[in-house]
Coordinates of C-alpha atoms in Angstrom, one line a residue:
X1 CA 17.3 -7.8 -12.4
X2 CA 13.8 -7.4 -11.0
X3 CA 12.9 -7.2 -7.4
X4 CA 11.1 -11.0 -8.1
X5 CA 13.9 -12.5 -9.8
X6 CA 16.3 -10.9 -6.5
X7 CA 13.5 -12.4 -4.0
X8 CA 13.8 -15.5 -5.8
X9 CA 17.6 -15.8 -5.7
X10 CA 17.8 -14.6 -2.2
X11 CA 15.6 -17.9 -1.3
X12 CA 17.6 -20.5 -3.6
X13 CA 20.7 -19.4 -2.4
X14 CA 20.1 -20.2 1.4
X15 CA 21.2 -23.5 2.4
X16 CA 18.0 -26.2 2.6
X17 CA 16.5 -26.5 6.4
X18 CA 17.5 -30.0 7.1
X19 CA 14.1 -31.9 8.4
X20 CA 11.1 -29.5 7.8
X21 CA 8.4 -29.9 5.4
X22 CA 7.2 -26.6 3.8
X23 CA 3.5 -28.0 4.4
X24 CA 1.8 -25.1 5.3
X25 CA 3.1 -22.8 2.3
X26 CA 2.2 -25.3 0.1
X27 CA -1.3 -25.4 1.8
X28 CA -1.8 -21.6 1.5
X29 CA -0.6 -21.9 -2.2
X30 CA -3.1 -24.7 -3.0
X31 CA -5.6 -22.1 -1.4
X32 CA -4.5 -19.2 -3.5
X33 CA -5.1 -21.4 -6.3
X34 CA -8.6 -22.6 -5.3
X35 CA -9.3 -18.6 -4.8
X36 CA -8.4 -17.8 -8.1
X37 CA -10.6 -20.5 -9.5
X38 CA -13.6 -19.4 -7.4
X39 CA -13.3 -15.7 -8.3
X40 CA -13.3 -16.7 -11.9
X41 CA -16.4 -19.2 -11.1
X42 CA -18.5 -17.1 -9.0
X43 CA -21.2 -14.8 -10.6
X44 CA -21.2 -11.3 -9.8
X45 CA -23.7 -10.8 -7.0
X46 CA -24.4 -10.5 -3.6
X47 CA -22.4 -13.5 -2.7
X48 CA -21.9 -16.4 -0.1
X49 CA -22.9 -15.6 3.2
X50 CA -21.0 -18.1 6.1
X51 CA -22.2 -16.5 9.3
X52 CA -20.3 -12.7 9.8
X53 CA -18.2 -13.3 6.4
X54 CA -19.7 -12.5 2.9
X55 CA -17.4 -14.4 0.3
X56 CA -18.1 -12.2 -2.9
X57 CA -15.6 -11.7 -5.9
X58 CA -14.2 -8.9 -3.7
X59 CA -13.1 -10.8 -0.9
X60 CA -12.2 -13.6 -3.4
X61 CA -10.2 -11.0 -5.2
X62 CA -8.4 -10.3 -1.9
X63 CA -7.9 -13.3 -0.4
X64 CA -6.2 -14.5 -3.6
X65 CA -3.5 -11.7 -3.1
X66 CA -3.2 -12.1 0.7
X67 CA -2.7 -16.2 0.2
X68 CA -0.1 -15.6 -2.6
X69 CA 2.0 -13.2 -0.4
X70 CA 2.0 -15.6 2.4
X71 CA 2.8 -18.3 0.3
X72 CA 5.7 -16.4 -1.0
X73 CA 6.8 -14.8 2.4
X74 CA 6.3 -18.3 4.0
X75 CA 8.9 -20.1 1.4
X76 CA 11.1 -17.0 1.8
X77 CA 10.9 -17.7 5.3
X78 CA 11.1 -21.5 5.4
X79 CA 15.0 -21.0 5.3
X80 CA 15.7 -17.7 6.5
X81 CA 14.0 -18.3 9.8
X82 CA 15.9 -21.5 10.4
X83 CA 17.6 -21.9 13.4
X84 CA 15.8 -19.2 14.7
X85 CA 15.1 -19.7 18.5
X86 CA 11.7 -18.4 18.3
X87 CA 11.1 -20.2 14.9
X88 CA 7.7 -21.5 15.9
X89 CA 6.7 -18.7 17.5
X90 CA 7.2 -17.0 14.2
X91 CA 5.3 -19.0 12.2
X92 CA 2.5 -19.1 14.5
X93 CA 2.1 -15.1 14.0
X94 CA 2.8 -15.4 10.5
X95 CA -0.2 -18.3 10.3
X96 CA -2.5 -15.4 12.8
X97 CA -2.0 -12.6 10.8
X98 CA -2.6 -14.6 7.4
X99 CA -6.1 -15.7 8.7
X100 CA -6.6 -12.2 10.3
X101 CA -5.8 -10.2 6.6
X102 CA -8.5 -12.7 5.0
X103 CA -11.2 -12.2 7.7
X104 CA -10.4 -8.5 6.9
X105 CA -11.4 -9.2 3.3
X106 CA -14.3 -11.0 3.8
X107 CA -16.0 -9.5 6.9
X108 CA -19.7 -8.0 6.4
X109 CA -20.3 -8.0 10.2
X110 CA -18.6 -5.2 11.7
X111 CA -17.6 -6.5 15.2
X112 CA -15.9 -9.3 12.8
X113 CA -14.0 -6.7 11.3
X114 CA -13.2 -5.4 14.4
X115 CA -11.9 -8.5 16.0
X116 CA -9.7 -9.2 12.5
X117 CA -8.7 -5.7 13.0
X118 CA -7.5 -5.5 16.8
X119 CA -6.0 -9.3 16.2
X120 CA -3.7 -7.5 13.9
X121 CA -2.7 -4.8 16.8
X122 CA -1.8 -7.1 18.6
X123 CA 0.1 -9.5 17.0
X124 CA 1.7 -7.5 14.7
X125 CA 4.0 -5.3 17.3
X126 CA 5.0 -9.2 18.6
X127 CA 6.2 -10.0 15.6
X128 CA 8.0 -6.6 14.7
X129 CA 9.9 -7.0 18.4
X130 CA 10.7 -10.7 17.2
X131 CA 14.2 -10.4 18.5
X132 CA 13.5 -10.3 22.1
X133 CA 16.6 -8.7 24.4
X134 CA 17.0 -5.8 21.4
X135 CA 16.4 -3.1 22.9
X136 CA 15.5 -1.7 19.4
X137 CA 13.0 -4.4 18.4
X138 CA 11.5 -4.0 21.9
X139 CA 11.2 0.2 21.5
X140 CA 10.0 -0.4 17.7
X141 CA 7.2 -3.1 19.1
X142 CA 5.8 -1.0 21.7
X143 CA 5.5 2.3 19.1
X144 CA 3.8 -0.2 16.9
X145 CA 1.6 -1.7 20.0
X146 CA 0.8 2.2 20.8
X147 CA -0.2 3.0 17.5
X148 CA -2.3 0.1 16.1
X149 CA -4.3 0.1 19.0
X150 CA -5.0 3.9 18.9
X151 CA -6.2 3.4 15.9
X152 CA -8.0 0.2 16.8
X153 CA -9.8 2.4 19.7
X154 CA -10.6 4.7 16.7
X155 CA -12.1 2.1 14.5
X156 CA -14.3 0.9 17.7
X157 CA -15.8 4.3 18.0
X158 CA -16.5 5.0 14.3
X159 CA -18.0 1.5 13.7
X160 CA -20.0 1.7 17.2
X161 CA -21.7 5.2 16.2
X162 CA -22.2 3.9 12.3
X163 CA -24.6 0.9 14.7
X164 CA -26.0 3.5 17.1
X165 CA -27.0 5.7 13.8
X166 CA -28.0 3.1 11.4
X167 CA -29.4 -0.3 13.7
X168 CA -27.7 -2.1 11.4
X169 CA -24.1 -4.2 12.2
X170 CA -23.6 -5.4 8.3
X171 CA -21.4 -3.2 5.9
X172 CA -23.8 -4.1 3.5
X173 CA -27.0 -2.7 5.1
X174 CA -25.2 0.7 5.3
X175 CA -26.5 2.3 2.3
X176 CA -30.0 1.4 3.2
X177 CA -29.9 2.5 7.0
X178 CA -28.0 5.9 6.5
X179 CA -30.8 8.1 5.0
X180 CA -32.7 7.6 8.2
X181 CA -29.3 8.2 10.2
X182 CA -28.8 11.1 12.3
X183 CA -26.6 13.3 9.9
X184 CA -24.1 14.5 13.1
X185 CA -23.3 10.9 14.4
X186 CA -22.5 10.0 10.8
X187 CA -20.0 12.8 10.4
X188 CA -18.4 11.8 13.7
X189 CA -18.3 8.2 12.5
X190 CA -16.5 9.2 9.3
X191 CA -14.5 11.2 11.2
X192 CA -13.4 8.1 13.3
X193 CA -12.9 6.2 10.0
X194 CA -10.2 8.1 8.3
X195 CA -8.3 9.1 11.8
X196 CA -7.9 4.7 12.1
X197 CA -7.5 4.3 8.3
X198 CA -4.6 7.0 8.6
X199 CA -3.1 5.2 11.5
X200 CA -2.8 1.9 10.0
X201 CA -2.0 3.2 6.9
X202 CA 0.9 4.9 7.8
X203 CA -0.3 8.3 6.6
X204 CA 1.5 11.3 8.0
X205 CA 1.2 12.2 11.1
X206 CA 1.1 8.7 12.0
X207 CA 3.5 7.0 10.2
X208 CA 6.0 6.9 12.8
X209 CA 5.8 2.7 13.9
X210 CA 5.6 1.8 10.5
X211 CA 9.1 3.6 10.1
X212 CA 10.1 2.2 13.1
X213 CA 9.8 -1.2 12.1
X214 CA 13.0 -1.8 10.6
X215 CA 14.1 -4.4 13.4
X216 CA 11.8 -6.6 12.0
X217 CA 12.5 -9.8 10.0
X218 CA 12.6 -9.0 6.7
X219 CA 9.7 -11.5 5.5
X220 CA 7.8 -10.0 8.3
X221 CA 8.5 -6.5 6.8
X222 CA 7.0 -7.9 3.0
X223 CA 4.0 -9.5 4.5
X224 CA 3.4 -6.1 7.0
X225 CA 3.8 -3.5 3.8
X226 CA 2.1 -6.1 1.3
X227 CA -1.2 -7.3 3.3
X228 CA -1.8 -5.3 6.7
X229 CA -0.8 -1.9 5.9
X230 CA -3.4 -1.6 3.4
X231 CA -6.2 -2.9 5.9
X232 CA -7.0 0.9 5.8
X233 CA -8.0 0.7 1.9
X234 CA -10.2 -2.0 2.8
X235 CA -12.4 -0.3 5.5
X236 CA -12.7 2.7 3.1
X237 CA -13.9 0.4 0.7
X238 CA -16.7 -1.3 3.1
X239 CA -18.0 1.9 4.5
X240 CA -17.9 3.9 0.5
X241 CA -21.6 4.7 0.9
X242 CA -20.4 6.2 4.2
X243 CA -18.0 8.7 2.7
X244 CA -20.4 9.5 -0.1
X245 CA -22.8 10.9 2.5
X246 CA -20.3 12.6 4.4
X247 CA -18.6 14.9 2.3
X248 CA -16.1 16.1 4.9
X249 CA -14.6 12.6 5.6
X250 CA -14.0 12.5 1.8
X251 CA -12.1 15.5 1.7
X252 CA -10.3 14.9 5.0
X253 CA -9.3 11.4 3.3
X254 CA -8.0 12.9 0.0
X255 CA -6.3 16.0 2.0
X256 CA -4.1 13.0 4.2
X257 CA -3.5 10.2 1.2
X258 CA -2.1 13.7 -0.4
X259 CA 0.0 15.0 2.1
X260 CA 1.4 11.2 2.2
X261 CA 1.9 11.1 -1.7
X262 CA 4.0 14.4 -1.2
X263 CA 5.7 13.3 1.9
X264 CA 6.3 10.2 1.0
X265 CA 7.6 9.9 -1.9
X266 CA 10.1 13.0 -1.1
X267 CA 11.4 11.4 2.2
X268 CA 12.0 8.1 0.7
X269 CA 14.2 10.1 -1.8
X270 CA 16.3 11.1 1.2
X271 CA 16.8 8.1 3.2
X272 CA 20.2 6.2 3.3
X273 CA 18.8 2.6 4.6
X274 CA 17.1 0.3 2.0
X275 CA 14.3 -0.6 4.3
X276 CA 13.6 2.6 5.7
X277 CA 13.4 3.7 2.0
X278 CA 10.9 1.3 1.2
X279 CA 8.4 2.2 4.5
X280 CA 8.6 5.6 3.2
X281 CA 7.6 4.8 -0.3
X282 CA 4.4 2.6 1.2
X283 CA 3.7 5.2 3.8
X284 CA 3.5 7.2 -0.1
X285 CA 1.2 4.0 -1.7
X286 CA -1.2 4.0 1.0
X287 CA -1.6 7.8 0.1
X288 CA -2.5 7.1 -3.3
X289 CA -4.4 4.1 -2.8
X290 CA -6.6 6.5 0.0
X291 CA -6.9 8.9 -2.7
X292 CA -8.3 6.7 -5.2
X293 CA -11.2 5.8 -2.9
X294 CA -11.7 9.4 -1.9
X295 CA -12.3 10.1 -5.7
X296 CA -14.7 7.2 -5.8
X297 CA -12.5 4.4 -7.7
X298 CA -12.7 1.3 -5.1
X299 CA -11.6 -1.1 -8.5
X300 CA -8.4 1.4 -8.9
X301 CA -7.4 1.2 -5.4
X302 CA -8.1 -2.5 -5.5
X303 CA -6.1 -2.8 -8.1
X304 CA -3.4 -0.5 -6.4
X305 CA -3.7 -2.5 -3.2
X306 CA -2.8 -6.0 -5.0
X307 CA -0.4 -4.5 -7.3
X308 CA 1.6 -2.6 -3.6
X309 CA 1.6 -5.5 -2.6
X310 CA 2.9 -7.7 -5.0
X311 CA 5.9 -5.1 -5.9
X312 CA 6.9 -4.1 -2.5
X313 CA 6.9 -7.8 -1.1
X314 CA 9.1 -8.6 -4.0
X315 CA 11.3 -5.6 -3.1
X316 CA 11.9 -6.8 0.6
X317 CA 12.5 -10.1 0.0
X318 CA 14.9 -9.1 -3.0
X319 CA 16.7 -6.4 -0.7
X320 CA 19.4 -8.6 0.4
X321 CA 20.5 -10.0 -2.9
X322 CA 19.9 -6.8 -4.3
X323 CA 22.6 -4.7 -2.1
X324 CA 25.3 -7.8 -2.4
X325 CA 25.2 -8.0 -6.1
X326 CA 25.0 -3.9 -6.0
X327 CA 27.8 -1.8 -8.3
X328 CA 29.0 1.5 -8.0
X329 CA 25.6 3.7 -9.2
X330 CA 26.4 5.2 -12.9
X331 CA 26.9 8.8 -12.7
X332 CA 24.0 11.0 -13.3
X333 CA 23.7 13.3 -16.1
X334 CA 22.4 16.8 -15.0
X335 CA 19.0 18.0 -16.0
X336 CA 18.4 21.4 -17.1
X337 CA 15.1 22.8 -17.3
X338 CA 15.3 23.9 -21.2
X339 CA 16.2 19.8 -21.1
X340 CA 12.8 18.6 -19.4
X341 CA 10.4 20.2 -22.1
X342 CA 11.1 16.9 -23.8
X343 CA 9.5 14.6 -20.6
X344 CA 6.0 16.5 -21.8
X345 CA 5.4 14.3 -24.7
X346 CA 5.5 10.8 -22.9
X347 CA 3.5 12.7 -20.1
X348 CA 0.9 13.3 -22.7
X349 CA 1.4 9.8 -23.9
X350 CA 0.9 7.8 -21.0
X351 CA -2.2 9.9 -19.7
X352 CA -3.7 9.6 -23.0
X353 CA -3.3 5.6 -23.3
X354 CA -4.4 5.8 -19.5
X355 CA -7.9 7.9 -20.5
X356 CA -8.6 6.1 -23.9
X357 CA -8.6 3.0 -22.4
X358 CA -10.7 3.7 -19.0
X359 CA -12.5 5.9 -20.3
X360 CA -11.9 8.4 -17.3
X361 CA -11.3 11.4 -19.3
X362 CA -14.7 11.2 -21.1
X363 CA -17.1 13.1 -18.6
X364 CA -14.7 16.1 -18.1
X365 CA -14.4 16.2 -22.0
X366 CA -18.5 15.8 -22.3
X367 CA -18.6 19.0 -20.1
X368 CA -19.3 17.3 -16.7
X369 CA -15.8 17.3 -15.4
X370 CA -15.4 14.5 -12.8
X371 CA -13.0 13.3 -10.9
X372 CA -11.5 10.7 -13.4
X373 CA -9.4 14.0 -14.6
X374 CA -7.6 13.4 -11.4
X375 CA -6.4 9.1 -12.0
X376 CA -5.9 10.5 -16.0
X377 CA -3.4 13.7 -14.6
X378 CA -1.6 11.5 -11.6
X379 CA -0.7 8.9 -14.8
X380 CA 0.5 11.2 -16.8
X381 CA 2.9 12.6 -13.9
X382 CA 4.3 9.0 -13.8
X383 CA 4.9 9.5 -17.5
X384 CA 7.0 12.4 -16.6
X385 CA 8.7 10.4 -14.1
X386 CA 9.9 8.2 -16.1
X387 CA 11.1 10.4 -18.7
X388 CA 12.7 11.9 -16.4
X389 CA 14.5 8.7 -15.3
X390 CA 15.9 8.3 -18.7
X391 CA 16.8 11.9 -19.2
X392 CA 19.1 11.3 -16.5
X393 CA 20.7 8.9 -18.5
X394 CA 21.9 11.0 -21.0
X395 CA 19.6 9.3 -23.7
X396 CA 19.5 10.7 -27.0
X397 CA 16.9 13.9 -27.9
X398 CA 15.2 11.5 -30.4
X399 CA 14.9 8.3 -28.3
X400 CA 13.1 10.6 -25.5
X401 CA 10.9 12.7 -28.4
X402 CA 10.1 9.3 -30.1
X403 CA 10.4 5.9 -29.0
X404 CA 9.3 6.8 -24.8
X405 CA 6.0 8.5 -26.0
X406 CA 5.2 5.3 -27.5
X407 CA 6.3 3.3 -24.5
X408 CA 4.9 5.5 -22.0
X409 CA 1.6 5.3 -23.9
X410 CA 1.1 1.3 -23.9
X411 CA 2.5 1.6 -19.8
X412 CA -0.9 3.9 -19.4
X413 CA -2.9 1.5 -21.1
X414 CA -1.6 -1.4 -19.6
X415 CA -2.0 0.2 -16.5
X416 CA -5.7 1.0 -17.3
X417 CA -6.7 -2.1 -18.5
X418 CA -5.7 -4.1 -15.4
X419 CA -7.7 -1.3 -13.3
X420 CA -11.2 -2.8 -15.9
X421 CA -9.6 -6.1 -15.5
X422 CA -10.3 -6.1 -11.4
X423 CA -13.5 -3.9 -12.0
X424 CA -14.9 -6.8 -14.0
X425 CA -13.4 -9.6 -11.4
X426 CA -14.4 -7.8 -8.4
X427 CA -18.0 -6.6 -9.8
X428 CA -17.7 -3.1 -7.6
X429 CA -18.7 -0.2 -9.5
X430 CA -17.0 3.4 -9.4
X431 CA -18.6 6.4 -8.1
X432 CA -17.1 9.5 -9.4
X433 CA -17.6 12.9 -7.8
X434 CA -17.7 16.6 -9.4
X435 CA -14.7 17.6 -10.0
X436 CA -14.0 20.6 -7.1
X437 CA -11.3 23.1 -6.7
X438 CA -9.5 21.5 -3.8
X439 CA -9.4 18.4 -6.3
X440 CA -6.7 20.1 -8.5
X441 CA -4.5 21.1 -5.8
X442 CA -3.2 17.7 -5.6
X443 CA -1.8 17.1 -9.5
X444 CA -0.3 20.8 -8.9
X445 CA 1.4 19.8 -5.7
X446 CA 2.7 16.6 -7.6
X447 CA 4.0 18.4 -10.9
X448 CA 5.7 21.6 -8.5
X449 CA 7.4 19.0 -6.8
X450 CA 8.2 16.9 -9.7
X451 CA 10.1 20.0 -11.2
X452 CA 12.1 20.5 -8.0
X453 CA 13.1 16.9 -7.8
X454 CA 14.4 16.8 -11.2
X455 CA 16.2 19.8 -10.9
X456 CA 17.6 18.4 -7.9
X457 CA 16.3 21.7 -6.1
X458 CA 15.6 19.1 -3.0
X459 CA 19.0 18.7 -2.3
X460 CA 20.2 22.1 -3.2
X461 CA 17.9 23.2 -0.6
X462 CA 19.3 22.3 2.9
X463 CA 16.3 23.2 4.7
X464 CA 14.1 20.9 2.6
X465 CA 16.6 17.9 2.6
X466 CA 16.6 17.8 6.2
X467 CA 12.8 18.3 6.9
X468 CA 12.1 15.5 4.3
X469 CA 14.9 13.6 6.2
X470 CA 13.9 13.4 9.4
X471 CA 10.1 13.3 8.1
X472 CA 10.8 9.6 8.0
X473 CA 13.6 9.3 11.0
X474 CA 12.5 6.8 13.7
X475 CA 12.0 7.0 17.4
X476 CA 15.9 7.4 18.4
X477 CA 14.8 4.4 21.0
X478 CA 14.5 2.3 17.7
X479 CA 17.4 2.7 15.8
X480 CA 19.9 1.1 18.3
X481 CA 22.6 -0.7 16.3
X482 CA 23.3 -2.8 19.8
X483 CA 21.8 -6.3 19.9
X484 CA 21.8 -8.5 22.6
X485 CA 20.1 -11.9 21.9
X486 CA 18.9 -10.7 18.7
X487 CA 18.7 -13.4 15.9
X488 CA 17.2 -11.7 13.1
X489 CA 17.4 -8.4 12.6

């Protein structure tokens, strides 16, 4: 059963909310709807321009994903919240940060952004300390509070030195005002710019609040990890022609969505609680999706962003229904390393259908390696993945040798063609860089610690189980199992 079809039963099988209209998530529905028909409608172009907001396929693009998680959180929410003390109180900063996420999308005035931005700092920590008397919640809101309005202070600085260096307040005027820029303040700005993306992101060293926000309710949690976590990916791709003139910010933004792809994706491996699982493997996302901008591919990390979102929404809302239809797991078989040799050929698979339909691979093959080599190599390590997955099922030698190659190489270009599919919806065009040394650190990193996880060398190794454990661990102050006036936990 798929995280969807989980979220789906976990909402029919609540009992109806006697007396309340689900108005306003039919209302952000029918605006989903009219955002999808606009983004198909609109030409590419410069777009619409309402005052501080520029409403181009982009934004379109963005708000269409924001509405739809809303939508879906809001009728996940309709009955889970009922009863709830504080229930309008909830939807009030459900309704704040939903208009907040899609000023984010569409802001082309920075101190719009910036207000968008800080309105999520702020009511955000609220909602994660919903249950008010929880000593938890309360500990886990004022981490959060801390945090998002560090990196609000950051954003503040970064966007107030880009206007002192340019003259200019639009993201859009940026690529015209920097050659005249002071080269220092622009570096600093940058600078700025990742530290805040990295914080709201959830990047290592600062993904401690996001971590800490298990005491939220869960449909808070899905809307948080689906449409405001990723703010981060958006300001990277407003300020791109920022980060193409400041080569240091681009390789201070690829070294930290790295280190969260590594750290990530291990700690979430060594978690016990379903949630805290999950932060980990966004606080992992986010890494990816920062990396994909750092390369120059805003339509893959679009894509990414919308695709997060979309899974990992599903995935909290399912979690309930999930663990109380759970069975005892199947027993694992052991994988030896003479064993693995047979994950190469759906790795090869899945990076070729990856590169023969984007095209990524063709520059480094024409002699002018770029960093395309880098999406085509991170897709064929999810090819080894999920060979490895089935090796661990004991499947036959010729089912792995045959039949996976030919599945992981229509998952690579399915996965490719919905990255052209939002490059032609969104109209933004990539911007891929030489391919560098420091670049191919990253796929090694991924494959070296690919082998160690499949050879289960992770939890062999005490030392590495327990940093990767408490790598994710909480504030103690937030894990408090007491709750005193708590009503959803």
């Amino acid at each position: 059963m798929t995280g969807f079809q989980t979220a789906t039963r976990s909402v029919q099988s609540l009992p109806q909310a006697p007396g309340r209209r689900p108005g306003l998530r039919h209302l952000t529905g029918a605006a989903a709807l009219a955002a999808v028909v606009a983004l198909v409608a609109l030409p590419v172009g410069d777009g619409i321009v309402l005052g501080p907001l520029t409403i181009d396929r982009a934004a379109l693009f963005l708000a269409t994903a924001v509405l739809g998680l809303s939508a879906l959180v809001q009728g996940f929410a309709w009955r889970y919240m009922d009863g709830d003390r504080d229930r309008r109180g909830f939807d009030l900063r459900l309704g704040i940060l939903t208009l907040a996420a899609l000023v984010l999308a569409a802001a082309d005035h920075m101190l719009a952004f910036l207000v968008a931005w800080s309105v999520v700092a702020l009511v955000l920590p609220r909602a994660i300390g919903h249950a008010r008397g929880w000593a938890a919640a309360d500990a886990a809101a004022s981490l959060a509070r801390r945090s998002l309005i560090g990196g609000t202070v950051l954003l503040g600085v970064g966007l107030l030195l880009l206007w002192l260096a340019t003259g200019g307040h639009r993201f859009s005027g940026l690529a015209a005002g920097l050659p005249a820029a002071d080269p220092m303040i622009i570096t600093l700005a940058a600078l700025a710019l990742v530290a805040a993306v990295v914080v709201q992101c959830a990047l290592p060293p600062a993904h401690g609040w996001l971590m800490a926000s298990m005491t939220a309710p869960t449909p808070v949690s899905a809307f948080m990890h689906a449409g405001l976590v990723n703010a981060g990916g958006i300001l990277m791709l407003r300020t791109l022609p920022v980060f193409e003139a400041v080569p240091a910010a681009t390789v201070a933004a690829f070294a930290m969505g790295s280190l969260a792809m590594l750290i990530g994706a291990a700690a979430s491996r060594a978690q016990t609680g379903v949630k805290r699982g999950l932060a980990a493997s966004t606080s992992a996302q986010m890494g990816y999706m920062t990396v994909q901008a750092a390369l120059g591919f805003p339509g893959a990390a679009l894509a990414h962003l919308v695709l997060h979102g979309l899974y990992k929404a599903s995935l909290f809302l399912g979690a309930g229904s999930a663990l109380a239809g759970a069975h005892a797991p199947r027993p694992s078989v052991p994988v030896t390393a003479s064993r693995l040799m047979l994950a190469w050929p759906a790795a090869i698979a899945a990076g070729a259908g990856f590169a023969l339909v984007t095209g990524k691979l063709d520059a480094t093959l024409g002699g002018r390696a770029d960093t395309g080599a880098i999406l085509v190599a991170i897709a064929g390590l999810a090819g080894l993945q999920l060979a490895t997955g089935v090796l661990r099922t004991g499947a036959r030698t010729m089912v792995v040798l045959l039949a996976l190659p030919v599945a992981a190489l229509i998952a690579g270009g399915l996965y490719g063609a919905v990255i052209l599919i939002v490059d032609a919806l969104t109209g933004v065009a990539a911007a891929p860089q030489p391919l560098a040394l420091y670049h191919l650190l990253l796929p090694v990193a991924l494959l070296m610690g690919w082998g160690g996880i499949a050879l289960g060398l992770d939890r062999r190794a005490a030392a590495a189980w327990t940093f990767f454990a408490t790598a994710a661990r909480p504030a103690a102050a937030t894990t408090s199992s007491v709750t005193k006036g708590a009503s959803h936990a």
